[in-house]
Each structure stands twice: as C-alpha cells, then as structure tokens.
Coordinates of C-alpha atoms (C1' of nucleotides) in Angstrom, one line a residue:
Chain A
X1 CA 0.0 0.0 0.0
X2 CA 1.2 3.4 -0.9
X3 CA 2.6 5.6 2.0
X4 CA 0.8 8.2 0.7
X5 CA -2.8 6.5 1.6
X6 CA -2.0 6.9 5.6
X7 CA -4.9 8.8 7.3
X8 CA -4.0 10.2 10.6
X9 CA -6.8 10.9 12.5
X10 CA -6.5 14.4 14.5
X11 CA -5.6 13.3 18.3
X12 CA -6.3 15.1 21.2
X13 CA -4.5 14.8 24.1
X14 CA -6.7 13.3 26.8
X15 CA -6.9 15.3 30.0
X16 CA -6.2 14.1 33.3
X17 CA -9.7 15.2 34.5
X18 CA -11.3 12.6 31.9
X19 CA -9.7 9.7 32.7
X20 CA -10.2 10.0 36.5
X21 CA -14.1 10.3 35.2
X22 CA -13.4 7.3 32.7
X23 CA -12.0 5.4 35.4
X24 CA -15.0 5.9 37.8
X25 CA -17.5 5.6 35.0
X26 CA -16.1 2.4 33.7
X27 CA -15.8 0.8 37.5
X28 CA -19.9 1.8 37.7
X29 CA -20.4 0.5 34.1
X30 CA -18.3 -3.2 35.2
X31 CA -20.3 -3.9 38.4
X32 CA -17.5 -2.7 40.4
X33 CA -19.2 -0.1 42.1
X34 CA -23.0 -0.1 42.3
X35 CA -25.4 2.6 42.6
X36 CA -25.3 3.8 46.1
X37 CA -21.8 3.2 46.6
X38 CA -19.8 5.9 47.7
X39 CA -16.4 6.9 46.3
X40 CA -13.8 7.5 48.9
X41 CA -13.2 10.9 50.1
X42 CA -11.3 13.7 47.7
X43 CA -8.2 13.3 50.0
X44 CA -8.0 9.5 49.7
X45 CA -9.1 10.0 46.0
X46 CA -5.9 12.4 45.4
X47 CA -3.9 9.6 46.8
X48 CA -5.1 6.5 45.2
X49 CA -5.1 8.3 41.5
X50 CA -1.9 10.4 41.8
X51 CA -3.5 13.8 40.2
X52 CA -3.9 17.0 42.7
X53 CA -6.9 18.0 44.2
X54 CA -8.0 20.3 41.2
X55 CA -7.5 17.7 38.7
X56 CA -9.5 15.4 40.9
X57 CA -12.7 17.6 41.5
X58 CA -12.8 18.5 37.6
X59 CA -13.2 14.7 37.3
X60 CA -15.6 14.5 40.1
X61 CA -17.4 17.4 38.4
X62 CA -17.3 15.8 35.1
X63 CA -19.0 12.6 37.0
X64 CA -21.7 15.0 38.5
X65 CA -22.6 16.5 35.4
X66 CA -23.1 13.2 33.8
X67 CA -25.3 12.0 37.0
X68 CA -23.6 9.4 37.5
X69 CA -22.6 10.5 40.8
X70 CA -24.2 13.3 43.5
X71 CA -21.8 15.6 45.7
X72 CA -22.6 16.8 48.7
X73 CA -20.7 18.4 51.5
X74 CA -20.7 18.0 54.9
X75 CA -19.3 15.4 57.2
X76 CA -21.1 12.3 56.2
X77 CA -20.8 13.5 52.5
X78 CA -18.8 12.9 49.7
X79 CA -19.9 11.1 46.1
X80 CA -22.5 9.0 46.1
X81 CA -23.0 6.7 42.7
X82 CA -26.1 7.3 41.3
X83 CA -28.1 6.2 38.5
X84 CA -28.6 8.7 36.0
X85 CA -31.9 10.0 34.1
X86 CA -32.5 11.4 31.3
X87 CA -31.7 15.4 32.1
X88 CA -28.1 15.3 30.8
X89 CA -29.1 13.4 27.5
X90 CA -32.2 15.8 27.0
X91 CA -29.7 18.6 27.4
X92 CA -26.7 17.7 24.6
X93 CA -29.7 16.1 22.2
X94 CA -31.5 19.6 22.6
X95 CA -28.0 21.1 21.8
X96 CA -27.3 19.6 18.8
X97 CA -30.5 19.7 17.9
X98 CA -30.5 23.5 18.3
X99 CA -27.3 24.0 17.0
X100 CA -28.2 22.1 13.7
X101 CA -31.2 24.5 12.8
X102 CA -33.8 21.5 13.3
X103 CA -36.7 22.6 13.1
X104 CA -39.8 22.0 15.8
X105 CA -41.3 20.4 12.8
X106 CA -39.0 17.6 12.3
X107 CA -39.0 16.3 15.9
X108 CA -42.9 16.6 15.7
X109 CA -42.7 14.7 12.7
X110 CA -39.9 11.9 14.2
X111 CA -42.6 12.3 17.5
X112 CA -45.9 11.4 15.4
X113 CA -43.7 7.9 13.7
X114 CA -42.3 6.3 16.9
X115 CA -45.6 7.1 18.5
X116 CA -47.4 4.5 16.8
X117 CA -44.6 2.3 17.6
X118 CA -44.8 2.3 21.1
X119 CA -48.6 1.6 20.9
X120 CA -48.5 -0.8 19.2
X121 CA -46.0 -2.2 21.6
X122 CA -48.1 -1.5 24.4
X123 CA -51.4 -3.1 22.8
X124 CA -48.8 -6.5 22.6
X125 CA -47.8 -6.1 25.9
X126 CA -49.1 -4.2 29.1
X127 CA -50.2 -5.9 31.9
X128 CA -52.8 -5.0 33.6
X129 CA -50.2 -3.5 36.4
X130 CA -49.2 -1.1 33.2
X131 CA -52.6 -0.3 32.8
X132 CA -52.9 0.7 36.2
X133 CA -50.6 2.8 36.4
X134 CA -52.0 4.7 33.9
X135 CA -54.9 4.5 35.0
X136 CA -54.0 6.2 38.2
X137 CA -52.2 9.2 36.2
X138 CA -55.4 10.2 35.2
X139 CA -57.4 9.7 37.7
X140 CA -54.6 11.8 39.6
X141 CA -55.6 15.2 37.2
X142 CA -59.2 14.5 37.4
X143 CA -59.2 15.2 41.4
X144 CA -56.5 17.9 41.2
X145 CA -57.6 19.8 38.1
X146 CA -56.3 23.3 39.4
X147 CA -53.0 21.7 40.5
X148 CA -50.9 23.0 37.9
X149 CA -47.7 21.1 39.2
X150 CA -49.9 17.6 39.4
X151 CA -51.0 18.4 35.8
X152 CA -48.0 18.4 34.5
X153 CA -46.0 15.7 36.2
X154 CA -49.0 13.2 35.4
X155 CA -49.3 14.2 32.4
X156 CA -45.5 13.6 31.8
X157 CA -46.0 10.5 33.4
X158 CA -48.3 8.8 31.6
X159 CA -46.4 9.0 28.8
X160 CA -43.7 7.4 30.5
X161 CA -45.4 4.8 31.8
X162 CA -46.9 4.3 28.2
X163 CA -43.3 3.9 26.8
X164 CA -42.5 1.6 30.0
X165 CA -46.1 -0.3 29.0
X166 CA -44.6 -1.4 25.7
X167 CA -41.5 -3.1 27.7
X168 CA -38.7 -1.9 25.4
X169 CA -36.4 0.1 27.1
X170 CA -35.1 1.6 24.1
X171 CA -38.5 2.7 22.6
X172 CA -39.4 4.5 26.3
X173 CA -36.5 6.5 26.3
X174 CA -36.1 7.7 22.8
X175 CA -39.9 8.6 23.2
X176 CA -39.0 10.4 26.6
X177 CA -35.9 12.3 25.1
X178 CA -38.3 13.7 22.1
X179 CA -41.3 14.5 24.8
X180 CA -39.0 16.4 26.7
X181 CA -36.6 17.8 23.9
X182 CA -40.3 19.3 22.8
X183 CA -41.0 20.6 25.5
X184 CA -37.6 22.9 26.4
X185 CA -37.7 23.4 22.4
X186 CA -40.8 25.4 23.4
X187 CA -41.8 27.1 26.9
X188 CA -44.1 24.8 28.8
X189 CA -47.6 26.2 28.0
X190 CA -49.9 26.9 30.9
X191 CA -51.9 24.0 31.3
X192 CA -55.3 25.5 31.8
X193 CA -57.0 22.6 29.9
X194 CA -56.1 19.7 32.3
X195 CA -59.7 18.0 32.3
X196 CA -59.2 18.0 28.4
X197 CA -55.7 16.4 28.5
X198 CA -57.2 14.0 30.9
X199 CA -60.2 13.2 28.9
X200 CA -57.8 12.8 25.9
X201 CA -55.2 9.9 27.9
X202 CA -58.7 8.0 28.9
X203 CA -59.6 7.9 25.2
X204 CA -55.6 6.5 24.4
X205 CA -56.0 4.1 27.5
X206 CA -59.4 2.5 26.2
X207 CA -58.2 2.3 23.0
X208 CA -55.2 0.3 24.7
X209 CA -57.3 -1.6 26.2
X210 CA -59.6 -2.7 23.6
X211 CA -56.5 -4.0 21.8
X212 CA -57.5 -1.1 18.8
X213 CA -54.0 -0.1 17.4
X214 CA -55.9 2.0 15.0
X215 CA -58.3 4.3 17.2
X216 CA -55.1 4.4 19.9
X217 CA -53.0 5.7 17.2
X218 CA -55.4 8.0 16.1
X219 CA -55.8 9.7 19.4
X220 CA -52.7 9.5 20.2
X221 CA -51.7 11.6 17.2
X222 CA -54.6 14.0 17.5
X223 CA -52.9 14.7 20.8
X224 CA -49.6 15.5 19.6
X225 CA -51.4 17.6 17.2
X226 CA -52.6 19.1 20.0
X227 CA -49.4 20.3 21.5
X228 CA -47.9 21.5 18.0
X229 CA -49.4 25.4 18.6
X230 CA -46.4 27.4 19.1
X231 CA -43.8 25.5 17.9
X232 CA -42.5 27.4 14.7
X233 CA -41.6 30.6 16.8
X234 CA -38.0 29.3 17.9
X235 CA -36.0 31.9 19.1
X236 CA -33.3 31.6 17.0
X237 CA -32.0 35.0 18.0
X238 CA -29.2 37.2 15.4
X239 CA -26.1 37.2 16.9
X240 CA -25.9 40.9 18.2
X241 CA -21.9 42.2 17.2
X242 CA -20.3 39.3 19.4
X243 CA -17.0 40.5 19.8
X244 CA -15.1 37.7 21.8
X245 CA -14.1 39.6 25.0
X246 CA -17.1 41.1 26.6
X247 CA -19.6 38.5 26.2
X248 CA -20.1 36.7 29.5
X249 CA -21.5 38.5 32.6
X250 CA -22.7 36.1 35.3
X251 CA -24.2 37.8 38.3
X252 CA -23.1 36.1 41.6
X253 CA -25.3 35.4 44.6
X254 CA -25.9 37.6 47.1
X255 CA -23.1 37.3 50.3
X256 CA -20.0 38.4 49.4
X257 CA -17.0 36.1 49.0
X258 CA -14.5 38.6 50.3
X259 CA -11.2 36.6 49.5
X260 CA -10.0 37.7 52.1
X261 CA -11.3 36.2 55.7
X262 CA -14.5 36.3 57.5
X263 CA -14.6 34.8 60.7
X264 CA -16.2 32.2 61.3
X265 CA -18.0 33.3 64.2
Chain B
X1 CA -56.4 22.2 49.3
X2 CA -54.7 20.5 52.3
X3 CA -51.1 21.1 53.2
X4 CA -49.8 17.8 53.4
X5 CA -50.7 17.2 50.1
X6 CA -47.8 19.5 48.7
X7 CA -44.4 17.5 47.8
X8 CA -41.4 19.1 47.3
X9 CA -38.9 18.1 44.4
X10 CA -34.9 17.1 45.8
X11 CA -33.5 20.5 45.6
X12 CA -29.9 20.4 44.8
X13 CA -27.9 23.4 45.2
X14 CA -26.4 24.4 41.9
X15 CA -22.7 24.7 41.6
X16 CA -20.7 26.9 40.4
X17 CA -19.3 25.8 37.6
X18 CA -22.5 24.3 36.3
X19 CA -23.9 28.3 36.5
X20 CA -20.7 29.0 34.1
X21 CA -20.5 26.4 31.8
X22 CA -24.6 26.7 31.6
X23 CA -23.9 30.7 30.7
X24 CA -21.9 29.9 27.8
X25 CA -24.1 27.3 27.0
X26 CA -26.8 29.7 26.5
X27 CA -24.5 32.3 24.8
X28 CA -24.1 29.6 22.2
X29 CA -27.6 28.4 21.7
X30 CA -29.2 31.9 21.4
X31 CA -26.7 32.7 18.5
X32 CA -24.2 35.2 21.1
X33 CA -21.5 33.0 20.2
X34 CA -21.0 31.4 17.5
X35 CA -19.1 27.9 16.1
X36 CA -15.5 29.1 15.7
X37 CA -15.7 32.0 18.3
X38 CA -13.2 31.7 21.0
X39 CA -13.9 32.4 24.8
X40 CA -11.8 34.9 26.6
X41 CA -8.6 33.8 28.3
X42 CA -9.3 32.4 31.9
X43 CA -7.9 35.6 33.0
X44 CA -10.7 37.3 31.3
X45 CA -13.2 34.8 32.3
X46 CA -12.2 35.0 36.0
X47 CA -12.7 38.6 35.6
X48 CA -15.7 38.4 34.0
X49 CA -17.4 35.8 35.7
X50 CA -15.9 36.7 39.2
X51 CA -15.2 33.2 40.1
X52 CA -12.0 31.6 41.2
X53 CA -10.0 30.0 38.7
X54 CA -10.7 26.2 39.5
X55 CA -14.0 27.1 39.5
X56 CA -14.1 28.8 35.8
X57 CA -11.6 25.7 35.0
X58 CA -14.3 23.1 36.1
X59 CA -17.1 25.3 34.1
X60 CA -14.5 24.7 31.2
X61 CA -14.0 21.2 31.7
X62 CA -17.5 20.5 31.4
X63 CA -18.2 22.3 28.5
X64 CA -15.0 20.7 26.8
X65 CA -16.8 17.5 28.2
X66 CA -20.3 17.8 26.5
X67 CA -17.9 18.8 23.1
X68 CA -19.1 22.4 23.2
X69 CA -16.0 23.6 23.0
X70 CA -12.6 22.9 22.1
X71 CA -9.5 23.5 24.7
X72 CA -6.0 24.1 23.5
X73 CA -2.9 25.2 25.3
X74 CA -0.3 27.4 23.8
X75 CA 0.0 30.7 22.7
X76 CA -2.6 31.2 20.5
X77 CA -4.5 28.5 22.5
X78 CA -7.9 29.2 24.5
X79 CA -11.6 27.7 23.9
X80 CA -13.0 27.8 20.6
X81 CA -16.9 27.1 20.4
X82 CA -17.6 23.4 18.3
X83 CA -20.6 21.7 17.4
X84 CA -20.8 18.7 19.9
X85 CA -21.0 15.9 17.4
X86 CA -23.3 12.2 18.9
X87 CA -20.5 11.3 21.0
X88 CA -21.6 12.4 24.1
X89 CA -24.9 11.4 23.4
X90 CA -24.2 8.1 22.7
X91 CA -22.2 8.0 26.1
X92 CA -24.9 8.7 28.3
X93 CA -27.4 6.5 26.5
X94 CA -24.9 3.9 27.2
X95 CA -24.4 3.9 30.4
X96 CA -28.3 4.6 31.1
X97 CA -28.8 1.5 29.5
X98 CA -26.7 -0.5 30.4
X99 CA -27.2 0.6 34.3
X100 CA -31.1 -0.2 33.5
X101 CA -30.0 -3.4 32.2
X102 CA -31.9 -3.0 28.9
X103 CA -31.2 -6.5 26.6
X104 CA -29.5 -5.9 22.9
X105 CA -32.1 -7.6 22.1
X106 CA -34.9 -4.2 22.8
X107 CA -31.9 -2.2 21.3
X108 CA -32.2 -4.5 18.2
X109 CA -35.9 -4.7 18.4
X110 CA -35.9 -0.8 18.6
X111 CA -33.8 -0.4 15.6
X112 CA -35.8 -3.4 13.4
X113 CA -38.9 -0.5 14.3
X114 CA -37.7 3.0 13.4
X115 CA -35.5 1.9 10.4
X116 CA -38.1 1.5 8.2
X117 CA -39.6 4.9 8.9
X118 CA -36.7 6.2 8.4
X119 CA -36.7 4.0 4.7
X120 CA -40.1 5.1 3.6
X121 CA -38.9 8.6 4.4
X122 CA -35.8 8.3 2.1
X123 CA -37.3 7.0 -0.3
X124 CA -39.5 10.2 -0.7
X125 CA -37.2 12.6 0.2
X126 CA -34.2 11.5 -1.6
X127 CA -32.5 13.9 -3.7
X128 CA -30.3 12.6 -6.6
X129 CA -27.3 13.7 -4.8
X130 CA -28.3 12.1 -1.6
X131 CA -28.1 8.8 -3.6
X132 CA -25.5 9.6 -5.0
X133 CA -23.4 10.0 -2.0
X134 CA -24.8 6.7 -0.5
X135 CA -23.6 5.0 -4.0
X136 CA -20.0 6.7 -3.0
X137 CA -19.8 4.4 0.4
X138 CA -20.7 1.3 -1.6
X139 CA -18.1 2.1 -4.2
X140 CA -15.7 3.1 -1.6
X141 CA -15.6 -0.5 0.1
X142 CA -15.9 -2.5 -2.9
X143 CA -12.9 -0.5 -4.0
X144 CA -11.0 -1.1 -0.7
X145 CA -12.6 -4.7 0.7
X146 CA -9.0 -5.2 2.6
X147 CA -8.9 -1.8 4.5
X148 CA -11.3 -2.6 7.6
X149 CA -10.9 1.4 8.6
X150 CA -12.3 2.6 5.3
X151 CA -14.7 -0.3 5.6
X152 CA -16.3 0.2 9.0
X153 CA -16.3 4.2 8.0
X154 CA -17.7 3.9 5.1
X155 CA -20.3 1.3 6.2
X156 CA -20.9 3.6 8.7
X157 CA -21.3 6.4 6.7
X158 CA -23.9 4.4 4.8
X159 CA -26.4 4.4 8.0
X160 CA -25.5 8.2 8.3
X161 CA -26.6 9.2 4.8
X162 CA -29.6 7.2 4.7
X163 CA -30.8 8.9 7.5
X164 CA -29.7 12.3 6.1
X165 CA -31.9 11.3 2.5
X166 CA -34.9 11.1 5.2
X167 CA -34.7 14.6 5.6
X168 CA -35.5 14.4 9.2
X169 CA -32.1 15.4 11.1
X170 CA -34.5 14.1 14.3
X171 CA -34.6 10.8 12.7
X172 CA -31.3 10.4 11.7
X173 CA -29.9 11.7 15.1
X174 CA -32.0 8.9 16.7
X175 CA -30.8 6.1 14.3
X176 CA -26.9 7.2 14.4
X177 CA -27.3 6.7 18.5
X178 CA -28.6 3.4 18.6
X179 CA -26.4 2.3 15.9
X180 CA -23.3 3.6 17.9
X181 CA -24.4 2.0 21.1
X182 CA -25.3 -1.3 19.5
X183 CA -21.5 -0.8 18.3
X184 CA -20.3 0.3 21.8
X185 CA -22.3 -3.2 23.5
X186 CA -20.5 -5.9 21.3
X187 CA -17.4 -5.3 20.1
X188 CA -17.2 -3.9 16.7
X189 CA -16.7 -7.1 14.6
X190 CA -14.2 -8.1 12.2
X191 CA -14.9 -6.5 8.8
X192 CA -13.9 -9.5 7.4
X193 CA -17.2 -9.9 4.8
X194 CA -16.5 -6.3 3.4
X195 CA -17.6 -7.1 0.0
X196 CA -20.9 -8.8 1.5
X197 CA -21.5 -5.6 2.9
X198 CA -21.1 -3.5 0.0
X199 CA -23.9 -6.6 -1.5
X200 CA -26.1 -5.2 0.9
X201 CA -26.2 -1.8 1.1
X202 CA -26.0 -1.6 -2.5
X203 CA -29.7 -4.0 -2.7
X204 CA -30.8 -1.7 -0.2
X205 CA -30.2 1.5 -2.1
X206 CA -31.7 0.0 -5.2
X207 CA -35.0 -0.8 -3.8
X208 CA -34.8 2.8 -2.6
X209 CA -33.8 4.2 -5.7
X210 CA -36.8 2.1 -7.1
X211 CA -39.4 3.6 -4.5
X212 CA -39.4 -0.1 -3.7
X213 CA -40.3 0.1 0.2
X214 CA -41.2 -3.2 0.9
X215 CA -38.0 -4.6 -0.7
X216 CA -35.7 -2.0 0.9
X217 CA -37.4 -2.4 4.5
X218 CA -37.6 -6.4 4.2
X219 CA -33.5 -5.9 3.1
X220 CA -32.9 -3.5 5.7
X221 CA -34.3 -5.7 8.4
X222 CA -32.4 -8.7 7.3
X223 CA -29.4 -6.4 7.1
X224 CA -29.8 -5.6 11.0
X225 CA -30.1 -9.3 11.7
X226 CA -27.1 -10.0 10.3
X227 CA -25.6 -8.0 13.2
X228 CA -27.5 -9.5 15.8
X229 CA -24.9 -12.5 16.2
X230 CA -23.1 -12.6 19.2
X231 CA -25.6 -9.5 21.2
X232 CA -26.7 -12.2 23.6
X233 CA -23.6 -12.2 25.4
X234 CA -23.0 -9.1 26.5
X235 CA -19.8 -8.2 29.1
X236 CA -21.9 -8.0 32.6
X237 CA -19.1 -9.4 34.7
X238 CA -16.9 -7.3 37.1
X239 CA -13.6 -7.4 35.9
X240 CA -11.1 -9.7 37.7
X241 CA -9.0 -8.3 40.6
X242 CA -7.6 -5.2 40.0
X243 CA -4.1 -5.1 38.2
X244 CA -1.7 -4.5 40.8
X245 CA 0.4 -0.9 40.3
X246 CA -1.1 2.2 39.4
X247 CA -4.8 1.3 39.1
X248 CA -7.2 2.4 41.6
X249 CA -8.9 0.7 43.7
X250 CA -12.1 1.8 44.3
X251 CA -13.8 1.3 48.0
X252 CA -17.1 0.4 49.0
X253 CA -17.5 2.6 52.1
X254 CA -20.7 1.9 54.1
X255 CA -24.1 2.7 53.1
X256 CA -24.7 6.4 52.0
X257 CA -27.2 8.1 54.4
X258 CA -30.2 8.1 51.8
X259 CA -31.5 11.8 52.2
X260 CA -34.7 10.6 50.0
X261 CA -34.5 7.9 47.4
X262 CA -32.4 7.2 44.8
X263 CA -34.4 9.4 41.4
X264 CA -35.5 6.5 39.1
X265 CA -37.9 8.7 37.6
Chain C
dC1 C1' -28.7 23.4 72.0
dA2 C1' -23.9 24.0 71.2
dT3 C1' -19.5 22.5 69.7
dA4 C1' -16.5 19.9 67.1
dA5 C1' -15.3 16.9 63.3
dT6 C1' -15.5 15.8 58.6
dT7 C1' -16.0 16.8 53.8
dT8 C1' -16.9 19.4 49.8
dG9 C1' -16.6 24.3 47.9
dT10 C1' -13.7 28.1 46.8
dC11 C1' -9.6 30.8 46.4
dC12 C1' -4.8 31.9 45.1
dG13 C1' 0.2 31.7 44.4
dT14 C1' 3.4 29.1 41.8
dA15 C1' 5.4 26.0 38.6
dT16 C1' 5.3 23.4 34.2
dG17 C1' 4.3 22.2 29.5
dT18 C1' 3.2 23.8 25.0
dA19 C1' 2.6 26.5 21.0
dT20 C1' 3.5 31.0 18.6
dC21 C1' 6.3 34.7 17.4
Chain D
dG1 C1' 17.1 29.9 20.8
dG2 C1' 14.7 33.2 23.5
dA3 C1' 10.5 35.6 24.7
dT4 C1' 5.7 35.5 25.2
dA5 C1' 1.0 33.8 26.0
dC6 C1' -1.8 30.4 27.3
dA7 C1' -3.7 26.1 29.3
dT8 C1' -2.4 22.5 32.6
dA9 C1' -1.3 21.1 37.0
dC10 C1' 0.1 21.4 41.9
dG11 C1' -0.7 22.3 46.9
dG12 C1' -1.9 24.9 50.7
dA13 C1' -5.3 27.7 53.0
dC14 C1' -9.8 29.2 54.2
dA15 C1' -15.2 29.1 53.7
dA16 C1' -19.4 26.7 54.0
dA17 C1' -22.2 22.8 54.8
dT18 C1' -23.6 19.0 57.3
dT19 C1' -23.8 15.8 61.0
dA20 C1' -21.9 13.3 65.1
dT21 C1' -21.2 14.0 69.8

DNA sequence: CATAATTTGTCCGTATGTATC
DNA sequence: GGATACATACGGACAAATTAT
C-alpha cells in the first residue's frame, strides 16, 4: 500500500480530568461499584489516583454533570454513585438539535412515527399492572384539576409509563428524550385545559385496552397535534456584534465572597 | 387544598461551575456566540465571571466535556466554540442503558422499528445527490474490501446518509445513537465480509432508488439481523482483581445516608 | 442546643508544559 | 534559541455545609 494512503486521524491529548471520570464511569459500568456506593473521600481519591486535588474535583465534576454521581458536603458527604436520568441526555440532544437549525417540525414529525410504535408495543404487551398505572395518572388530574404542578408531572408520566407499557427500554427512552426535547424546544404552556388532557389519555388508554391499534394511534396523534401550537416561533435569536471579550456576565449570589477572611463566628 | 398534600422536588444546590458552563451554553444556543468564536482567556473569564480559577476551570472542563467547546494550550490556545457531534450522546445513552440493564435484544428490536420509517422517508425525500453520496460508500468498500478502517467508515457512513436522505435530522440523530451503542455493546466485529456488505447496502439503495419500500425495509431488516450474532452475550461481569500498580482501587464505604430515594424517575 | 469533626466548595500563588512569534 | 502567552497542574489555605457528639 502506498505511503501516501495513511490517514492520521487528529488526536487530542486526553486530559487528566477525563480519565479519573473514565476510570470511575467504567468501574460503575463493570459492576464494580454499584449505585449507592460511595467513592472515597477527595483526599483519599488524590492519593489513590496520583493527580492533585484540582484535577480530581474536575473529574468528580465531570461525573456530576453526567449523573452518575451526587456531591454533597458536609461530614457524612462525599460522592454518592447514582443512576442517571434522562436530564443530561435531553440537554446535549436539545444542543445539537439546536445548534443544527432542526426545526420544531421535524421532531414533531420523528414524534408522530415512533408514537405509533410504542402503541403498538403496548397493545402487545401491558399488563394489567401497566394499565394501572396509567390509570391512576389520570385519575390523579381528574381530582386535582387546578394543580398545575400535578397536571403536568401526570401528564408527563403517563407517557412514560406508556413507553414503559410497551416493555422496550429503548423505545421508552427515545420517546421520553423527544417529549421532553419538545418541551424545552418550546416554553411549557400553561396547562389551563387539564380536564381536556385528561379526557384525551382516557380515550388513548381504552383504545389500549380494547386492543384497537388503530383508534389508539389516532388519538394518540390527534394529541400531539394538539401540543404543536407554538412551535414554529423558535428563538433563534441574530447574533448581536459578538465581539469575543465582553460577552459573558454572570451575576453572583448575594453574600459576598470577600477573598480575604470572614470569621467564622 | 390540604397542606400535606404538597411535595417538594430534591433541591440540589447548583454549583458553580455548572452556572458557568450553563452561561456559555446559553451564549451559544441563542446565537451570542457562534461555532469558531473563542472564549476569553481564563484571566478574562475569571474577571468576568468573578469566580476563582478552579471554579471557571471546572465550568470549562464541562463544556469541553459535553464537546461544546474545544480546549487548547499554547500561545494562541484558549476555547473555541464546536458543534458537539453524537458522542456524548451516545455515552450517556450507554451507560443509562446499560445501568437499567436493557437487553440488545430491545436495542435490536428498537432499531428493526424506526428503520423502516426512516426508509419510507428516504425513499421520498431523496435527492439525486443524496443517492448519490450513499452509492460513494458502496463504491468506496468495494474499491478497498482489505482496508477494515475505510470499511467500517464507510459502512458507517452508509447508516448516516440514509438517514440524512430522510430529511429528518430528528430521525437520523436517533438512528446514528442506537447504531453507535449497538457498536459500543458488542465489540465492533471483524470487517472480514466487506464485499458482503457492500452486497447489501447496495440491494438496499436500489430498492430505494426504485421507490421499492417493501424490498428495501424487508432488506434492511435482514441487514440488521445479520448484526445481531453474538448481542446475547453481553460483558456484565466485574472485571477480575484489580491489576496491581497504578490502578485504583475503588472502596465500598458503608451505606450512603439516603437523604430521600435514589431518582429512578 | 452548642460544639467539634469531617468533607466538599472556593480561592490563590506558583510551577510546568506547549505553542507561537 | 529566547521571549511571550496560554492552558495544565500542583498544593496549601480558608469558607461553607452537614452531621456526630
């Protein structure tokens, strides 16, 4: 082969605070550690890797932001393995998303194929345990109409538990990621109409239940439908004369953090 | 309504460096900054952002994490704004995954679902050069059947167009991240049957080219099964004892005070 | 209730490596 | 090579939070 054919791809150098996060991640992802487990302390950390104390908290941060651990201070604290949701994925998938110019449109579009999907699934498999559940997210909004909090975590949740109806693990989160993608694409709308949106997952859940793909998927559509309103107004804002050196302004919280020393008391 | 029907959501305090790298985030997503930009120094961002240097560092690190921007160190060195690219993604997707235990098997059932959406909506959406460029990977590997790099890029690539004919970058985003964690479960096979590979895709794209959908999905499908070999037996056991030397030994301290539940949900 | 102990959060001075001029 | 500019890394100190005693 011709020396001329070698491709060299660009390598980065890894940084220190990545591995340490590599390290822990891949001890979680073995079986090593299990959620619940607690890493040892930062000090004993700092010794058992060999990096300082910064390098060590950027990797602890880097674990943090992933959710795969949660830091708190105090005496008993420290990091605590935990299993993470779906926040961090929701966050880089709206990202590229956003960054991509995708429009509202699309990901309604992606949301109203899968849908069916996952009916489908459902009408094959829920128990009546899944149906339940479901059951009970509704009946939740039809006592606490006014609660606007209620509302909407119900109303988030039956579509989870519909995802987690069609046992595929895959299916429920790819639905969850768009539901939730959708929903930070635009500003959660009031949710004045809970009755309706209540009235509207009974219709899905009978449909479930009489084993009638077709008049679930209907409904189910007609809902997303429902939810499309204000969707083409993205903010896609002009970037206003972004001069890299005076962009970022981040106001602090209130005490000050004199540098110099308070006393304790 | 009665008080003790109010629940409260885990309140974590918010650290520091997620405020700052969540700023910049911002900056970038409502068009302030812009790909290629480059942050201030982290004298400047110090400055600006009145936080401590490990603290703006961490901020940094995270971005640089989630592949929003590039760090460099040298003279003319700093962080540039990138476009994160799946990787990430396909990170946390893993490791949710494969913490919730989900088989290959509802990956591979997941994939058999959406790819044929994601067919029918090449097939109407294709543009001539869309074809085109997915005729370039076939050629590519039936030029080179001995290089495995070019043929696991290109056969890659294949996946990457088709979903890019569908038009639907929601769609294609969705199929690139289970393709990549189906890769990142089993090890990425031997590319030994290159030119059967090339056989395939190239049947596939001609029953797309003919607006063929049955033929392409049925080939498609049978296409996926064909990777579905050795899925079964996935790595779940803890890795023998750890090498001696340098690598870290992680502890299992005693059972984490449990301030609520761990969030499944 | 108050104090002390423990652990993370934050700050800063300094040194080192690296890339550009 | 030397000078400069920048990220990377180190280590010590103090602040804040949390809980055991």
């Amino acid at each position: 082969m011709s020396a001329g054919a070698v491709k060299f791809e660009t390598l980065k150098p890894v940084k220190a605070a990545q591995l340490i996060a590599q390290r822990v991640r891949d001890a979680v992802l073995s079986g090593e550690l299990a959620v619940g487990d607690r890493l040892p302390t930062e000090k004993e950390l700092i010794k058992q890797f060999g990096y300082s104390r910064s390098v060590v908290r950027e990797g602890l941060r880097l674990l943090e932001s992933d959710g795969l651990i949660q830091l708190q201070a105090g005496r008993n604290g420290g990091a605590v393995i935990s299993s993470p949701n779906t926040e961090r994925l929701v966050y880089g998938l709206d990202t590229i998303l956003r960054l991509q110019s995708t429009t509202a449109a699309e990901l309604l579009e992606a949301q109203r194929l899968i849908e069916p999907l996952v009916i489908q699934l459902a009408i094959d498999r829920a128990t009546p345990g899944d149906l339940a559940a479901i059951r009970r997210t509704i009946e939740l909004i039809e006592e606490n109409p006014g609660d606007k909090d209620i509302v909407l975590e119900q109303s988030n949740r039956f579509h989870t538990l519909l995802g987690e109806a069609a046992h595929n693990n895959v299916m429920a989160i790819i639905t969850t990621l768009m539901r939730e993608v959708m929903i930070e694409m635009r500003y959660s709308g009031d949710a004045a109409e809970a009755l309706i949106i209540a009235r509207i997952h009974r219709r899905i859940l009978e449909a479930i239940e009489a084993r009638d793909v077709k008049a679930a998927t209907r409904r189910a559509l007609r809902h997303l439908e429902a939810t499309e309103c204000v969707m083409s107004t993205r903010p896609q804002a002009p970037r206003a004369a972004a001069e890299p050196g005076n962009v970022v302004a981040l106001e602090k919280r209130g005490p000050a953090r004199t540098p110099g020393r308070t006393p304790q008391h």
